[in-house]
Structures are given as C-alpha cells and as structure tokens.
Tab-separated table of C-alpha atoms and ligand atoms in Angstrom:
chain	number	residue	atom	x	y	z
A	1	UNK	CA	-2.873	3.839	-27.643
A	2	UNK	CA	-3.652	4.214	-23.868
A	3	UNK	CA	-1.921	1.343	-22.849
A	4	UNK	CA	1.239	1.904	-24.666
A	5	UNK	CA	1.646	5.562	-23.840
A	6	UNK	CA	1.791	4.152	-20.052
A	7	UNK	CA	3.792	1.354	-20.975
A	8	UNK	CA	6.437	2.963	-23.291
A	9	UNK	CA	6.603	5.356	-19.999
A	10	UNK	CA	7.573	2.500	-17.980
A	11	UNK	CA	4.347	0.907	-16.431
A	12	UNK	CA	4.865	-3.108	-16.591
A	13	UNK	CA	2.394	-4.474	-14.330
A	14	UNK	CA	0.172	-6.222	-16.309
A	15	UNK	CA	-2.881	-5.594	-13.509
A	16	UNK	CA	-2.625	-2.138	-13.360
A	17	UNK	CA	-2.294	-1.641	-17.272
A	18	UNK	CA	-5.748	-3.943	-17.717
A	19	UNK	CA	-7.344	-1.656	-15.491
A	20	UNK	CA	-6.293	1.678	-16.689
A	21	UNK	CA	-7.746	0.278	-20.052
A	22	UNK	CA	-11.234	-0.962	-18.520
A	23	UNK	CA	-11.902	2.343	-16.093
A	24	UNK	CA	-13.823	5.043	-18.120
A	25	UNK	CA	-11.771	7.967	-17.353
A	26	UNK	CA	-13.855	9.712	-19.764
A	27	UNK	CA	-16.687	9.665	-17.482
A	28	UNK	CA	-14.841	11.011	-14.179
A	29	UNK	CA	-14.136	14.295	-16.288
A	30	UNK	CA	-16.341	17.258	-17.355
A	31	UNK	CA	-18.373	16.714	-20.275
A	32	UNK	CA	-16.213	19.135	-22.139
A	33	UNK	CA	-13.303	17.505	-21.621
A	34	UNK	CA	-14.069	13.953	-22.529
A	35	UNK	CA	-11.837	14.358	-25.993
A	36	UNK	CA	-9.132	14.668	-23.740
A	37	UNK	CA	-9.711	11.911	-21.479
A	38	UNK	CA	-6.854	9.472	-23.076
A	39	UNK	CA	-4.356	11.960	-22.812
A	40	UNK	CA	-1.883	11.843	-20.448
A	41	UNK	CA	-2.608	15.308	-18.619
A	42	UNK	CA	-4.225	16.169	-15.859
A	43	UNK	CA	-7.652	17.963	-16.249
A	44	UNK	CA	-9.393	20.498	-13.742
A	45	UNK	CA	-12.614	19.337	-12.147
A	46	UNK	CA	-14.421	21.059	-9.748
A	47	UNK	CA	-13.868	23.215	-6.593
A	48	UNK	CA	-10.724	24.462	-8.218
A	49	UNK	CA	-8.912	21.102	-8.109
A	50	UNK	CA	-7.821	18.443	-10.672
A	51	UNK	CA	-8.000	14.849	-12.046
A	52	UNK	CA	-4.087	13.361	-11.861
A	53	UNK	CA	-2.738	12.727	-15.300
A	54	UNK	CA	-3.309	8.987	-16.246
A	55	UNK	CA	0.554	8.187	-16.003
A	56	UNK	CA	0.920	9.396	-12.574
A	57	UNK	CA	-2.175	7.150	-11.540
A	58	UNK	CA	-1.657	4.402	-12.894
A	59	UNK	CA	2.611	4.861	-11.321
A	60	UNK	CA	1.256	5.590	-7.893
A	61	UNK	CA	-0.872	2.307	-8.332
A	62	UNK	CA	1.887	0.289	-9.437
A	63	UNK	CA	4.058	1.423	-6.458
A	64	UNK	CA	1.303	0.390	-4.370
A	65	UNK	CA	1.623	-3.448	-5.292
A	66	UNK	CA	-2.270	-3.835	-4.280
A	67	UNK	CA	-3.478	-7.096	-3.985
A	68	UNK	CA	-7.347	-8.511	-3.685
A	69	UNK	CA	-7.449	-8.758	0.477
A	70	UNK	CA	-5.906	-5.083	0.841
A	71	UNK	CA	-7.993	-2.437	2.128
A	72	UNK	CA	-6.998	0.789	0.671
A	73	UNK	CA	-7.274	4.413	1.905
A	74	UNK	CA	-7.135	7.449	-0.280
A	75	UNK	CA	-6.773	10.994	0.718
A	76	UNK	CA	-8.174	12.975	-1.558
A	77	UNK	CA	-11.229	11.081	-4.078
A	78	UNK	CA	-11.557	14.449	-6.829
A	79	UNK	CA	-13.552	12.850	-9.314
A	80	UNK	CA	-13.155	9.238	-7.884
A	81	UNK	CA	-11.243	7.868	-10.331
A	82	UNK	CA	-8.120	6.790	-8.523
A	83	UNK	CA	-10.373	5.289	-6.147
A	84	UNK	CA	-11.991	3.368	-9.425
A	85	UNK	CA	-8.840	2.260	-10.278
A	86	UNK	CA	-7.533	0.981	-6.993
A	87	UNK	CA	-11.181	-0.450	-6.037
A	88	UNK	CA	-10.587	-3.361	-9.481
A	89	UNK	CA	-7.328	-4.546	-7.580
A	90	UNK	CA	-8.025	-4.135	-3.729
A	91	UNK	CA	-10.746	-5.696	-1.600
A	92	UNK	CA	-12.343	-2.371	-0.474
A	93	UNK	CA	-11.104	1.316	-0.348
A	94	UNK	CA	-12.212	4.047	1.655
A	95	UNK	CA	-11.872	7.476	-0.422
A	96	UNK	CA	-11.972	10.914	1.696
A	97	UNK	CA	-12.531	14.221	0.349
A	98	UNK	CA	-12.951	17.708	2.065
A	99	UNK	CA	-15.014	19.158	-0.505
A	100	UNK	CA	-19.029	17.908	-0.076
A	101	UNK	CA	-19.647	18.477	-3.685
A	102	UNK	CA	-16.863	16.485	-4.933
A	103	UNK	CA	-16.970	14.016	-2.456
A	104	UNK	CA	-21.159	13.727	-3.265
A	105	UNK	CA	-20.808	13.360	-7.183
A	106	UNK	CA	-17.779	11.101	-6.686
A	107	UNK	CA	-19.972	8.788	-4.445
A	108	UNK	CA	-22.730	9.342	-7.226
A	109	UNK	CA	-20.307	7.980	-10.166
A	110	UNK	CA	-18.559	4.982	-8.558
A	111	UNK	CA	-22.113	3.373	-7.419
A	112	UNK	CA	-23.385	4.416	-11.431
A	113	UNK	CA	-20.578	2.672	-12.472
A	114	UNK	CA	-20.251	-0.192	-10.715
A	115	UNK	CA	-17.501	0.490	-7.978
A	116	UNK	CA	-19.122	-1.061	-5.454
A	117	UNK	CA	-16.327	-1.693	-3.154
A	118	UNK	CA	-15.814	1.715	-2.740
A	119	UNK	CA	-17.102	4.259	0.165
A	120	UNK	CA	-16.322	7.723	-0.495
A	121	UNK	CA	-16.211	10.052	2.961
A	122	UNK	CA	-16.315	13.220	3.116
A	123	UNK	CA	-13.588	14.688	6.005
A	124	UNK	CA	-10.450	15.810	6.448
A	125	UNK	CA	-8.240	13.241	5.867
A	126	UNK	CA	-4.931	15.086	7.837
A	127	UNK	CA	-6.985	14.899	10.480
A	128	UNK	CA	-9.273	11.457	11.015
A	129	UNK	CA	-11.812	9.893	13.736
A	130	UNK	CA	-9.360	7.267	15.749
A	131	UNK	CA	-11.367	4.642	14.648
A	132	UNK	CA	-10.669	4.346	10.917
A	133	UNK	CA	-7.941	2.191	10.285
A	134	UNK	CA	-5.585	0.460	9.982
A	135	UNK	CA	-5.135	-0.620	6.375
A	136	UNK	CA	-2.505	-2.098	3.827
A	137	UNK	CA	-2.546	0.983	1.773
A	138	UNK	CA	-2.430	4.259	1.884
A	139	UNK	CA	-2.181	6.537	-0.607
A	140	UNK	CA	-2.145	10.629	-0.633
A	141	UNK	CA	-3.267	12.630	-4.004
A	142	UNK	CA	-2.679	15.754	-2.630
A	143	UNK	CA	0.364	17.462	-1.750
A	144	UNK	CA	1.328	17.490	1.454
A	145	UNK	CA	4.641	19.008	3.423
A	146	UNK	CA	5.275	16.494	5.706
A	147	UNK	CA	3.331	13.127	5.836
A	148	UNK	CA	1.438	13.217	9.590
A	149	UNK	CA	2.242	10.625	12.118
A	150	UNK	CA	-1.196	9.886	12.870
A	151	UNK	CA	-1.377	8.447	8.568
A	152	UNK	CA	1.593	6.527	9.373
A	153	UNK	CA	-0.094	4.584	12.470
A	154	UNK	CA	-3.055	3.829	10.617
A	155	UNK	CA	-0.499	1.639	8.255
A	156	UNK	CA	-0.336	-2.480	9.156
A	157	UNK	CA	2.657	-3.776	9.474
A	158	UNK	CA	3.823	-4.654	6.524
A	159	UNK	CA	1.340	-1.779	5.062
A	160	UNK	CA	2.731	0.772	2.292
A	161	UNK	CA	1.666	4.167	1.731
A	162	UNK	CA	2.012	6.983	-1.075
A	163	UNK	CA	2.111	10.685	-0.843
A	164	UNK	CA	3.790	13.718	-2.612
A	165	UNK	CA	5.800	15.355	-0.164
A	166	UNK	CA	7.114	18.767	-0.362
A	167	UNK	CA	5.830	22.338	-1.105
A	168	UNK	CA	2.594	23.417	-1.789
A	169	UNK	CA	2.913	25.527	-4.420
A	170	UNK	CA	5.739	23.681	-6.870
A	171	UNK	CA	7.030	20.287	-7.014
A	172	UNK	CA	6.664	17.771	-5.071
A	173	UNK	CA	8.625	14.062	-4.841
A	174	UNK	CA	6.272	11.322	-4.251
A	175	UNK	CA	8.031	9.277	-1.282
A	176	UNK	CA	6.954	5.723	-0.489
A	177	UNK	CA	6.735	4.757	3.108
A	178	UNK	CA	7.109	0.763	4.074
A	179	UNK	CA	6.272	-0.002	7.398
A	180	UNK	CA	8.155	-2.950	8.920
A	181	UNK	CA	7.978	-4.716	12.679
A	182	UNK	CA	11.256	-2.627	13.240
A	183	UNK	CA	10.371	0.485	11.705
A	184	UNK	CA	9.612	2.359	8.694
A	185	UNK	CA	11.519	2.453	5.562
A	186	UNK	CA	11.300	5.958	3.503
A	187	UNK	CA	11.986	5.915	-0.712
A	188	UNK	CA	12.115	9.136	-2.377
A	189	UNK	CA	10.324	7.989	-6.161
A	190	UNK	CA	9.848	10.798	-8.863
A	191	UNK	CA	8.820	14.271	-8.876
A	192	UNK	CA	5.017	15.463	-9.228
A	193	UNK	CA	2.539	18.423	-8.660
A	194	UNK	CA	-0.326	18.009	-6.973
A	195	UNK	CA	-2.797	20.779	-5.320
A	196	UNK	CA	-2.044	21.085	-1.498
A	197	UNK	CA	-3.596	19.065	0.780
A	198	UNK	CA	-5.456	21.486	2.899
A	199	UNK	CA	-6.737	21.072	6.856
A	200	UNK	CA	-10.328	20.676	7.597
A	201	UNK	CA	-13.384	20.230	5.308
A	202	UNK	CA	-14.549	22.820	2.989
A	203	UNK	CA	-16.279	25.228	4.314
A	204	UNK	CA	-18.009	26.260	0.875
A	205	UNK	CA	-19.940	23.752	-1.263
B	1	SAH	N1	-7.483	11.337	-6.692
B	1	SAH	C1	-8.320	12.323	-7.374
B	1	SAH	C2	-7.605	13.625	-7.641
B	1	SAH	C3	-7.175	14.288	-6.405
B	1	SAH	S1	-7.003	16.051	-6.470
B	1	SAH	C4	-8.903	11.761	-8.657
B	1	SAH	O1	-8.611	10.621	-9.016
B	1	SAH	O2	-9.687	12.484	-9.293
B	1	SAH	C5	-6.773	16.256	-4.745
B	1	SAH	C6	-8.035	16.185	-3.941
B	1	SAH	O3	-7.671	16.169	-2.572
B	1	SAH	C7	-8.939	17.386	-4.142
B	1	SAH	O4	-10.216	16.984	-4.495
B	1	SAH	C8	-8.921	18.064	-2.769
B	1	SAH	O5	-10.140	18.693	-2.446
B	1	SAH	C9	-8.636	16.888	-1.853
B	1	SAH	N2	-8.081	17.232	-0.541
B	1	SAH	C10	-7.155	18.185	-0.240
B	1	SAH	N3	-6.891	18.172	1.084
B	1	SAH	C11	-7.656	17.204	1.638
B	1	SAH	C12	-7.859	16.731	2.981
B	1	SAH	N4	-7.209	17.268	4.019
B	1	SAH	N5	-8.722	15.717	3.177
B	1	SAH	C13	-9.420	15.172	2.146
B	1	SAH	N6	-9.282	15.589	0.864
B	1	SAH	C14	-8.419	16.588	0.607
C-alpha cells in the first residue's frame, strides 16, 4: 500500500521506492503515532518540529539521483529518517541538527538500527566550520528564504542540492540547484511547507 501510494503519486525510481519500503518509519515517530506511520502526512516530533510526509521524502530523494560513492549532507536530521533513507543509496551522509535533543536521539536510532553510514552533528547548518565539505549532495529539510552562498560552495562540481525556498511561515517551492564548471543551474520543482530553518543551535534542550 506504501509503495503504490508513492508510486500512483508519481515516484518511479525503483531505488528509492525499495527503500521507502525497507526503512521503518514507524520507528522514527512517537510511540503514539506509529498507526500513522504509512500515511502520507507529516507527523510532529519533538522540539516543536516535524517528520516530512513520506511522499515529499521519498520526491526530494528521487530529485537527488544519489548514487553509492556520493557523500550526502542534510540540513536538518528531525527524527533521522531522511538521513535513513538517503544513507541505503549514498556512501555516507552527514546529518546536522540545531536541536541537541533531536540531534542525540536521532544519532541514538540510526546506530540501533543499523545506519551506520550515517553521522548526525549537531550545529547550525546556515552557518558551518570551513572545513566540512564539499559533497555531491545537499539537501535542506527546512525552509529557508534564500539558499546561502556558503551551502552552494560546499557543492562539487557536478554536485546537486535541495532546499525549500521561500517564506517561513507558508509555502515554500522546493528549487533544485545543479552546479556545473560554468555555473549553477536553478529549477523551481513543486510547492511544500516545511518549519523555518532557523540561525544558530538551540539554545534550549
Ligand atoms: N529531515 C527530518 C525532518 C526535518 S524537520 C526527518 O526526516 O525527520 C526540520 C529540522 O531542521 C528540525 O529538526 C529543525 O530543528 C532543523 N533545523 C532548522 N534550522 C536548522 C539549522 N540552521 N541547522 C540545523 N538544523 C536546523
């Protein structure tokens, strides 16, 4: 049922569908949600923010194109399962979150479960050390109102990344940035909400 609510939405990649199938989303929500895990909506988790809806994952992963030698950044890990899915397709990701308690129990999960290719940070990820990067992918899963340079130089050429651009409260179109020797190449993709992307880490837990 999983797989053909994505696919009857227009998910084709035959990857990307396998994995959406074999990663317990159950397990990345609250215990009282876990009836509602197969459903494509998005569910809260903690520190006031959410788990995407399994449609919009599993899209943003597709528009990726990930392959096996990629290494993958993610803005934003929430419960971790994003990073889950993207860690069964890419060689490594790096995951950051701002909130500690998120970022901890995501960390927690993904080593549980078997994620092993997978480090979860906890930082601000408008805002990183110089030294991470670059990588093949990047992809944002929070909403941000412009997409900072200093993402875009952390891309290789030939690197993609993914973020939902536009305003914090409301919609936001998920644009899809390719990064050539010449320059980069923008594509406006479909509208989304996600919660903002905020500066610096969390102050409370
Ligand atoms: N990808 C997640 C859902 C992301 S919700 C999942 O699969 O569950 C967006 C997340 O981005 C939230 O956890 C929020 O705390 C985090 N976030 C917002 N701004 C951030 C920033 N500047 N740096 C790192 N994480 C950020």
């Amino acid at each position: 049922m999983f797989q053909l609510t994505l696919r009857r939405r227009g998910i084709s990649d035959q990857a990307v569908l396998r994995t959406m199938e074999e990663v317990p989303r159950e397990l990345f929500v609250d215990e009282a949600d876990r009836e509602d895990a197969y459903r494509d909506s998005a569910l809260p988790i903690a520190c006031g923010q959410t788990i995407s809806q399994p449609f919009v994952v599993a899209y943003m992963t597709e528009q990726l194109q990930v392959q096996k030698r990629h290494r993958v950044l993610e803005i934003g890990a929430g419960s971790g399962y994003q990073a889950a899915v993207l860690s069964r397709l890419a060689g490594h990701v790096l995951t950051v979150e701002r909130y500690r308690r998120l970022a901890d129990a995501a960390r927690a999960r993904l080593e549980k479960l078997g994620y092993h290719n997978v480090e979860v940070m906890l930082g601000d990820g408008l805002n990183l050390p110089a030294n991470i990067g670059p990588f093949d992918r990047i992809i944002v899963t929070a909403a941000m109102e412009q997409i900072p340079e200093n993402l875009i130089e952390r891309l290789e050429v030939g690197g993609v990344l993914i973020a939902p651009v536009g305003p914090h409260q409301g919609v936001q179109t998920l644009i899809r940035l390719t990064r050539g020797e010449a320059g980069v190449e923008r594509k406006e993709l479909v509208d989304v909400r996600f919660v903002p992307a905020l500066p610096g880490v969390a102050r409370e837990l």
